[in-house]
Short mmCIF file of C-alpha atoms in Angstrom, two decimals:
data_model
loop_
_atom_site.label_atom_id
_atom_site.label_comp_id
_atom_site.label_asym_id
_atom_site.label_seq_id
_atom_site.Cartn_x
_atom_site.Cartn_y
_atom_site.Cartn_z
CA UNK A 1 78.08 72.52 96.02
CA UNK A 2 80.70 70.78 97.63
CA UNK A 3 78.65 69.93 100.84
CA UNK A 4 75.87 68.10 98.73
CA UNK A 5 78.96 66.38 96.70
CA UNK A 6 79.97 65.56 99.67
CA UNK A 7 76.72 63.91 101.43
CA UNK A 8 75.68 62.53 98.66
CA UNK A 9 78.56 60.34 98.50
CA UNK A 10 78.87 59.45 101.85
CA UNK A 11 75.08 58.15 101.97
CA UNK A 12 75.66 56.21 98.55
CA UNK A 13 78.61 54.58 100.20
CA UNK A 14 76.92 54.19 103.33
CA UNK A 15 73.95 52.40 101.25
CA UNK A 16 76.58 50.17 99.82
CA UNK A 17 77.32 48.71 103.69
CA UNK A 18 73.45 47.74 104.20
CA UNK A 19 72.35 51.69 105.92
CA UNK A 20 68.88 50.83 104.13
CA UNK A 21 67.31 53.41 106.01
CA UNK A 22 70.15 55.70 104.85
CA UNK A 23 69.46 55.50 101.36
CA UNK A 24 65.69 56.00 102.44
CA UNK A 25 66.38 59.21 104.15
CA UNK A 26 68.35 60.30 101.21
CA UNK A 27 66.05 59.25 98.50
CA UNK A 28 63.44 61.59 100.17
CA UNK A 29 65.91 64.27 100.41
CA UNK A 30 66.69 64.05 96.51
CA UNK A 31 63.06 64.23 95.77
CA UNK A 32 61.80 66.34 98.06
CA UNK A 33 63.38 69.01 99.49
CA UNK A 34 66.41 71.60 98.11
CA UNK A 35 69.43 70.86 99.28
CA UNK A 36 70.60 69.05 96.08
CA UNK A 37 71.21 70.42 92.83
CA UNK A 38 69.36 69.78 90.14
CA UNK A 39 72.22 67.41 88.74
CA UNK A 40 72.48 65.67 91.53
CA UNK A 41 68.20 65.46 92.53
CA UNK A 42 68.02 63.68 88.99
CA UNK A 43 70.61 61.50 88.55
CA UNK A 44 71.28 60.58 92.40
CA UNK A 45 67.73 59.56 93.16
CA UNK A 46 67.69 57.19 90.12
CA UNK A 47 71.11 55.45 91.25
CA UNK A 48 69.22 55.49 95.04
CA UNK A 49 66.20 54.14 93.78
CA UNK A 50 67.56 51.52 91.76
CA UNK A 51 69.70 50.17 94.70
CA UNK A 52 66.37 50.55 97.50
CA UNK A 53 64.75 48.37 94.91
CA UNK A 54 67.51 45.49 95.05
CA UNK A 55 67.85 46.30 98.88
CA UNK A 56 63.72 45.56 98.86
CA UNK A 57 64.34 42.46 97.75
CA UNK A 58 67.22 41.10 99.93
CA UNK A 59 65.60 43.05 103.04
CA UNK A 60 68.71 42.84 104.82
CA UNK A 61 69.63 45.65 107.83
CA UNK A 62 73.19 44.38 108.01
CA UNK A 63 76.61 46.68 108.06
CA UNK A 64 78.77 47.28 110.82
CA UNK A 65 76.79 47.30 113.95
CA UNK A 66 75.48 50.46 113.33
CA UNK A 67 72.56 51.84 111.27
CA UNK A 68 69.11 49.63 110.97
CA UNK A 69 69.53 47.77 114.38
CA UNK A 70 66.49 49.49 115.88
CA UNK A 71 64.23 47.32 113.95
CA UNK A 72 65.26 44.09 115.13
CA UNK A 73 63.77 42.27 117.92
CA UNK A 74 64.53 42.66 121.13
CA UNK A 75 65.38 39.10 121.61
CA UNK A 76 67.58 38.94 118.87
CA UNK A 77 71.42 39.75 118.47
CA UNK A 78 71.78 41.76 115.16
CA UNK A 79 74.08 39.75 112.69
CA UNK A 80 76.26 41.42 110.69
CA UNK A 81 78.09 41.59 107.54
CA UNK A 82 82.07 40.64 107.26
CA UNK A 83 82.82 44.42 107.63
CA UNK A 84 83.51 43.69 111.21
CA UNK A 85 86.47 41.70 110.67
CA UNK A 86 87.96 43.38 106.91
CA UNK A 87 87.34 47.12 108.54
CA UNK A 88 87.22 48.40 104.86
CA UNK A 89 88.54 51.80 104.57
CA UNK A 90 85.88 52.89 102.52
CA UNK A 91 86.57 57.20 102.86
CA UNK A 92 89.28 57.47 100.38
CA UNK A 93 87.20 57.02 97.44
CA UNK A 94 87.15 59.83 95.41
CA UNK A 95 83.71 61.71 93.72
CA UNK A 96 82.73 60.53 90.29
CA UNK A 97 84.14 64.14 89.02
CA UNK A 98 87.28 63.40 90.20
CA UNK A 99 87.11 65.50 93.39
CA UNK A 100 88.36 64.61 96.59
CA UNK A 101 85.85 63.93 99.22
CA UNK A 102 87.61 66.32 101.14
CA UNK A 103 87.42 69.23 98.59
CA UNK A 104 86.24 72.49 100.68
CA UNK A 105 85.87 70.67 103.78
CA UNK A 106 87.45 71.64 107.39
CA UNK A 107 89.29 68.62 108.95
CA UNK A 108 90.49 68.09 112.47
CA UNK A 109 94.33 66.90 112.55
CA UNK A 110 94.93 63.86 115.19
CA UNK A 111 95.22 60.54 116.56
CA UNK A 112 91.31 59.31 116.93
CA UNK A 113 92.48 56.65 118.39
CA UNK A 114 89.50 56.66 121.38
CA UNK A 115 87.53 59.29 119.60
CA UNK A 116 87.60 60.92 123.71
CA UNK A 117 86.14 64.59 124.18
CA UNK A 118 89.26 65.97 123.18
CA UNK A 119 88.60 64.48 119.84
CA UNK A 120 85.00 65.74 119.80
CA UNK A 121 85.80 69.08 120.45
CA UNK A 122 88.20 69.40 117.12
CA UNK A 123 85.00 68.21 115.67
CA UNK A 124 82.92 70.55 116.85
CA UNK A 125 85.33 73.71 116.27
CA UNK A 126 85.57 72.16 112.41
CA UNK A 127 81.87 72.22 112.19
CA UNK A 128 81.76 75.89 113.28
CA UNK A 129 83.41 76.80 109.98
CA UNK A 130 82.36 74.08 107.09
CA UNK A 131 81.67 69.94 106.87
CA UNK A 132 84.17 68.22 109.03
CA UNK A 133 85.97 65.55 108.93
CA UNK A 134 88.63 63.65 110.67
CA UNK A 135 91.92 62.95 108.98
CA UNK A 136 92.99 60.02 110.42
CA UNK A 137 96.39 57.49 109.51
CA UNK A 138 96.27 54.16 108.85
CA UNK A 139 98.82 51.16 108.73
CA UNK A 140 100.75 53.73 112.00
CA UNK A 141 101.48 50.69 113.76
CA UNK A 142 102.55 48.67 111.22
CA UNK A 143 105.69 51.10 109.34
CA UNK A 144 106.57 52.24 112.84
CA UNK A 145 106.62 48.44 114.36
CA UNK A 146 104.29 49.20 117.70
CA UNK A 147 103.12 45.89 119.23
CA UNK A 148 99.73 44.85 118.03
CA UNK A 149 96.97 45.82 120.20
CA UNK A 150 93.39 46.32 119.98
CA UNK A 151 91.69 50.20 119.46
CA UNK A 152 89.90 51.49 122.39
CA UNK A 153 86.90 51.62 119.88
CA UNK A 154 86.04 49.24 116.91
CA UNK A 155 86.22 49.66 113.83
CA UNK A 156 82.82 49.00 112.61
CA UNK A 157 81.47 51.18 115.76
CA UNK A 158 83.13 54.42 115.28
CA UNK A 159 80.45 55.31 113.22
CA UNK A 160 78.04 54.99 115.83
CA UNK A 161 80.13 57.32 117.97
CA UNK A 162 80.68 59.88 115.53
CA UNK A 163 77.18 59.51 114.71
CA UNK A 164 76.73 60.60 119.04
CA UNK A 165 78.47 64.09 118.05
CA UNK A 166 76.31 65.20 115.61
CA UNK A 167 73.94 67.37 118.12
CA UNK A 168 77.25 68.84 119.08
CA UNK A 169 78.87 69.64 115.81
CA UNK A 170 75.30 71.35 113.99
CA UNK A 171 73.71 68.30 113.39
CA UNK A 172 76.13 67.02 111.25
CA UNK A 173 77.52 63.66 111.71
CA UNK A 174 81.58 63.93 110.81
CA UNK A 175 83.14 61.59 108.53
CA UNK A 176 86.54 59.94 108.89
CA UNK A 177 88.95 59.96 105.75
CA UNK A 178 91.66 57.78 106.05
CA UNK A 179 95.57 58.35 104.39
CA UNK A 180 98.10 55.40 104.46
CA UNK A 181 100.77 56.46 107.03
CA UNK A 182 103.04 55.15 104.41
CA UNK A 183 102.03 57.63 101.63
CA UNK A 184 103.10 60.62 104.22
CA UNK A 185 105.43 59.08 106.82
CA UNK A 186 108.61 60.94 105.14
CA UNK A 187 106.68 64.13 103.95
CA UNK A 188 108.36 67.65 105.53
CA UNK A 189 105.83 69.51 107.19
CA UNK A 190 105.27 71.56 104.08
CA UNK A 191 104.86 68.73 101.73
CA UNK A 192 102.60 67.53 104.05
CA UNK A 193 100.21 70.82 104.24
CA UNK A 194 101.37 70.99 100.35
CA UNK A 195 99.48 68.00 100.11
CA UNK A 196 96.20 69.05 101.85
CA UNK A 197 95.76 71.66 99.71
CA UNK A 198 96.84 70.61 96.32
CA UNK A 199 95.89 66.54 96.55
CA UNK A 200 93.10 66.41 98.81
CA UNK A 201 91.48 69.74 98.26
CA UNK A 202 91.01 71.20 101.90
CA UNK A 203 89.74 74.53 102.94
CA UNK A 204 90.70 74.45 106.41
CA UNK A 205 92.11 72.82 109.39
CA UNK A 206 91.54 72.80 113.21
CA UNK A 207 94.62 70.97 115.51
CA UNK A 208 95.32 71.21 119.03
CA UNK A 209 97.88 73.46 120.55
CA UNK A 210 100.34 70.44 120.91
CA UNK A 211 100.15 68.93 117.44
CA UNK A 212 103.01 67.97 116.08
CA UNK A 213 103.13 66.79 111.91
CA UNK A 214 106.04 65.89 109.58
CA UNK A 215 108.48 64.01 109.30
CA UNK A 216 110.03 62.88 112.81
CA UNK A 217 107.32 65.33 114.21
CA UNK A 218 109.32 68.26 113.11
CA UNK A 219 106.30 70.46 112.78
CA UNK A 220 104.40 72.36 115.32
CA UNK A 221 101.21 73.98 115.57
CA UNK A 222 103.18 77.29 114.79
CA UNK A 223 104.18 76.10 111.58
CA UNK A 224 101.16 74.56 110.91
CA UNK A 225 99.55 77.97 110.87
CA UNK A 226 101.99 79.69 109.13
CA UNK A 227 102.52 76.91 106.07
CA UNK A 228 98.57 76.84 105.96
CA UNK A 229 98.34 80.30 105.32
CA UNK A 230 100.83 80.36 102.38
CA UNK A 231 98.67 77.40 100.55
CA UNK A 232 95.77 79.47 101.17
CA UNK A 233 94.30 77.02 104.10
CA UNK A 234 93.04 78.47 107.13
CA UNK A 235 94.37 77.02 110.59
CA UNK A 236 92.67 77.29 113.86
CA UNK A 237 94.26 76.02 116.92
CA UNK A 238 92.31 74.68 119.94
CA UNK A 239 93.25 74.75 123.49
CA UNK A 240 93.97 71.21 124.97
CA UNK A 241 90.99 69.52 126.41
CA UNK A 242 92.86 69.20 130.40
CA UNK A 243 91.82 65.85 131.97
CA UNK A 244 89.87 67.07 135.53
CA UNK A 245 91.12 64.21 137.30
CA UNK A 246 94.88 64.42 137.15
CA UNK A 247 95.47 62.64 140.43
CA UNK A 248 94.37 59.14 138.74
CA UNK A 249 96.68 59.49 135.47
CA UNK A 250 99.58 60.56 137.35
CA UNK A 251 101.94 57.85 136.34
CA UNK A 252 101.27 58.80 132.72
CA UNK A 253 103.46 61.74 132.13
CA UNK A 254 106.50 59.97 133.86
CA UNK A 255 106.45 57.90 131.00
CA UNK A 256 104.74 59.90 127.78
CA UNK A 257 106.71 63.15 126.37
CA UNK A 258 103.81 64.64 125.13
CA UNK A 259 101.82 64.60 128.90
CA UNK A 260 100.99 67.77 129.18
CA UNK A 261 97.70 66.80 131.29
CA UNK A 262 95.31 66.75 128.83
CA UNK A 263 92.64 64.11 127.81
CA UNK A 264 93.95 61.67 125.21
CA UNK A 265 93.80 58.24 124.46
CA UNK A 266 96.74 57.37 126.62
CA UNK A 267 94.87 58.35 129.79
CA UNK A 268 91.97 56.12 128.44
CA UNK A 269 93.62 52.91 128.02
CA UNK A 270 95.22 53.30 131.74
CA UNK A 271 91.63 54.29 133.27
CA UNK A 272 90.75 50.89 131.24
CA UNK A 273 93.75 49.32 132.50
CA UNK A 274 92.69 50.23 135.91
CA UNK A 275 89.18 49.21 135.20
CA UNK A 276 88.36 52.74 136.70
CA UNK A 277 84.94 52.47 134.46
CA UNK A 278 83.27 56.34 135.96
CA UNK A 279 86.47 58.00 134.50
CA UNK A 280 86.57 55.80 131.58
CA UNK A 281 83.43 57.40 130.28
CA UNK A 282 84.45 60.67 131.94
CA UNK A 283 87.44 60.77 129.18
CA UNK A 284 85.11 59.24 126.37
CA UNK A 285 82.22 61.98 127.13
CA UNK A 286 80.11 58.23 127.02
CA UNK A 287 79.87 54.82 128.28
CA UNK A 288 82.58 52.18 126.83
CA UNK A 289 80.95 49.74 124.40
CA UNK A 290 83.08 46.64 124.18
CA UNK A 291 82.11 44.27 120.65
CA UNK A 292 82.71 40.75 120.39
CA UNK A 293 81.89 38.87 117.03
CA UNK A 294 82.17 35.38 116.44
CA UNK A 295 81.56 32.45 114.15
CA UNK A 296 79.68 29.96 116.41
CA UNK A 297 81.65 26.40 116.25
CA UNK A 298 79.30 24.41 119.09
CA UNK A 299 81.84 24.30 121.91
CA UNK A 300 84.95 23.96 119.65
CA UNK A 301 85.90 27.42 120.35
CA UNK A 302 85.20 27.79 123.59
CA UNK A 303 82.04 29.27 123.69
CA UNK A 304 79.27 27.62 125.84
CA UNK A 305 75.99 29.43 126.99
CA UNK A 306 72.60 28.82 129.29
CA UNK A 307 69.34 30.91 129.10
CA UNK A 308 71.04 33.19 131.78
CA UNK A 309 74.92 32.76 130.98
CA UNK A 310 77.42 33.16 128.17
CA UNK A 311 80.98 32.39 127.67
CA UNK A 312 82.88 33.57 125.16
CA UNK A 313 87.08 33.55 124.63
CA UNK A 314 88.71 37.17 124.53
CA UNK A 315 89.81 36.24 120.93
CA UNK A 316 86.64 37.40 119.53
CA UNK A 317 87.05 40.88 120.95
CA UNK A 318 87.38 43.68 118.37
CA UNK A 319 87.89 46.44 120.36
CA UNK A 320 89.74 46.84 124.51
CA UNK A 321 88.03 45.50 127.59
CA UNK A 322 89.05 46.90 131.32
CA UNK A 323 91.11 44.77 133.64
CA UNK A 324 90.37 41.71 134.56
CA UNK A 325 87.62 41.75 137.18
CA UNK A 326 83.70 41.66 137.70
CA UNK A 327 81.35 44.87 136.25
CA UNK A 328 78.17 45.50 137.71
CA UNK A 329 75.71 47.70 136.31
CA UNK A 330 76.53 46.74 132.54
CA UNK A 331 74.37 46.27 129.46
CA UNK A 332 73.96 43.74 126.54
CA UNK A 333 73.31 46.30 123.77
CA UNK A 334 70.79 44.86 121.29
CA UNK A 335 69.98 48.23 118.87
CA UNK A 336 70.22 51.44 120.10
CA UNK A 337 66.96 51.51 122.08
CA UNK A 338 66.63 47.84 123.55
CA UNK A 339 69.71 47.75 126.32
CA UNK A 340 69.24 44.18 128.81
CA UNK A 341 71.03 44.73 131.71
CA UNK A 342 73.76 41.70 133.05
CA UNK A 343 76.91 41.63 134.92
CA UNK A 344 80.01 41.09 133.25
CA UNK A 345 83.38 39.20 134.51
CA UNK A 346 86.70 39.12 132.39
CA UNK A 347 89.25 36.99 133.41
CA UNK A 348 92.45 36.60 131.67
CA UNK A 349 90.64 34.21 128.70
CA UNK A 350 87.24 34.50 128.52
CA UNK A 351 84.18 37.26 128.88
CA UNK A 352 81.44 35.68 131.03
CA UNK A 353 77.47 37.46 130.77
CA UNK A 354 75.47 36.46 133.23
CA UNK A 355 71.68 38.34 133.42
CA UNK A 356 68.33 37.55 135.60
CA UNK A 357 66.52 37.65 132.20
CA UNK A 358 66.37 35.15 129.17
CA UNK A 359 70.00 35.96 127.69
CA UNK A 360 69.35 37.72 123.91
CA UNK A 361 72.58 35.24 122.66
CA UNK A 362 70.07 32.63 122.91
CA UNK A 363 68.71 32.57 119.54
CA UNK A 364 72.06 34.72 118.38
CA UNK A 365 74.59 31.56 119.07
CA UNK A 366 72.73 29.28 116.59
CA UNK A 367 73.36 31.76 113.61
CA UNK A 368 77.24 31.03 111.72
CA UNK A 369 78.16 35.18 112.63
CA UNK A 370 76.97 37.10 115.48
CA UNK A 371 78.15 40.70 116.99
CA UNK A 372 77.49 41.35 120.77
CA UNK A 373 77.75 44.65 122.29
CA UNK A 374 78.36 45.16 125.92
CA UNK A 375 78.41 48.80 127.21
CA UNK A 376 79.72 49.13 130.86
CA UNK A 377 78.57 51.46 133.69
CA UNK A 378 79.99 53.30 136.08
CA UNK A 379 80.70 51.06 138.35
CA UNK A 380 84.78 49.72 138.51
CA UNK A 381 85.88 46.45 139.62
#
């Protein structure tokens, strides 16, 4: 019961950021096979079919760059809803019964910061034992005061990444829930594993061997196990995911306390610092998709493009590029099937595309909102 509660309100959510094909996959789920209730078969499939009726008529594919994009055109930049830029946290919503989405669930405890193999395999070890799902904090930067900077991945792409891990993780894709830093920042570690049992409903939870939780990180992954099991949650602890190349992250643990030479978002954004692209995707367990989206303004912005040649100014980047420097071997990603290959250079204002075929932006930079992708080889500067 909880598993269908729990798919069948991430898909209706999921419908409600334009994953028409989604709710098509779920309508024939409801009214075809099993794994719903009879509760849920009913009244589900009438809410779905109501809203694939409405979607019929506005035949739109948009959400966040992720979803429907395989039925576009080849020629032709997906444009996509204002997700991109408000990032709505949309996984705290709670089940019309007044359940958590989390109820019964297994989540993974962490920073998914560059959602990096390290991350995927607390995925996978959570899927081994029930749904998972990541249990990540929001608004971080903001109490703490951290400079500003932008996420290794974007915001309205992670789904597309978790979506990557299902064939690891069962075949089930695993959902993000987000908590306000604020809500827990001054929690003790019991409060805190108080509160994923008695608030959001938990069965289990899977953290690495160096997690620290609490207040002022006062909790270990001893404790964790040992306050889990008196709320009746069961704890597994992983083994660190150790980085195989520690010779090009060694001035890392000079400066970060909890080096310990394992993977971890740190060791990306220096690889991506370095522009070190092979061990960029080495640490990611995939190539690095960088998204730009912008509101085309003629040349008012800065943006000027040729049938072979775009130009647009790093202030329409929503996620972090390498190093300034030339990339060979990179594609424009235009759906998940249709890549065109083009060479990128990033200097210290603008991305430049240059490919030998018609450029896809062509038709793209004549709509008001357009989302690029550009996922990078290999090959470093």
């Amino acid at each position: 019961m909880m598993l269908s509660g729990y798919r069948f309100s991430q898909q209706i959510r999921e419908w409600d950021q334009g994953l028409y094909c989604s709710s098509l996959q779920l309508y024939s789920l409801m009214t075809s096979g099993s794994f719903f209730p009879s509760f849920l078969k009913t009244t589900g499939a009438s809410i779905v079919e109501n809203r694939l009726q409405h979607q019929r008529i506005v035949t739109s594919c948009t959400s966040d760059f992720v979803g429907c994009l395989q039925g576009k055109s080849p020629r032709q930049i997906p444009i996509t809803s204002s997700d991109c830029f408000s990032q709505r946290e949309d996984d705290n919503e709670l089940l019309s019964e007044g359940l958590s989405p989390l109820t019964g669930g297994i989540i993974a405890l962490g920073k998914f910061d560059a959602l990096h193999i390290g991350h995927r395999e607390l995925a996978i070890q959570a899927s081994k034992v029930g749904a998972p799902f990541l249990l990540s904090f929001v608004g971080m930067g903001e109490v703490l005061g951290w400079e500003i900077r932008l996420p290794i991945v974007a915001k309205c792409d992670r789904k597309r990444v978790l979506s990557s891990w299902a064939p690891y993780c069962g075949n089930v894709t695993p959902a993000e829930f987000h908590v306000e830093f604020s809500t827990v920042r001054h929690l003790s570690p019991r409060q805190f594993v108080e509160k994923l049992s008695n608030e959001l409903g938990v069965s289990g939870v899977v953290a690495g061997e160096n997690y620290r939780f609490g207040y002022r990180a006062s909790g270990d992954a001893v404790e964790l196990v040992r306050l889990c099991d008196e709320n009746g949650i069961k704890a597994y602890i992983i083994n660190s995911v150790m980085d195989k190349n520690q010779e090009l992250a060694r001035n890392i643990s000079s400066s970060d306390s909890t080096e310990r030479g394992q993977v971890s978002s740190t060791r990306v954004r220096h690889a991506l610092g370095k522009g070190n692209m092979r061990y960029v995707s080495e640490l990611l367990g995939r190539k690095h998709r960088l998204l730009l989206m912008a509101k085309y303004q003629d040349d008012e912005e800065g943006i000027t493009s040729s049938k072979h040649r775009l130009t647009v100014p790093r202030s329409y980047l929503l996620n972090l590029p390498p190093k300034e420097g030339s990339y060979c071997n990179c594609f424009i990603v235009i759906g998940e099937e249709n890549l065109v290959s083009c060479r990128v250079i990033i200097d210290t204002t603008h991305i430049h595309l240059e490919s030998d075929e018609v450029g896809p932006w062509v038709d793209a930079t004549s709509q008001e909102l357009w989302t690029l992708g550009i996922e990078f080889g290999d090959t470093g500067v």
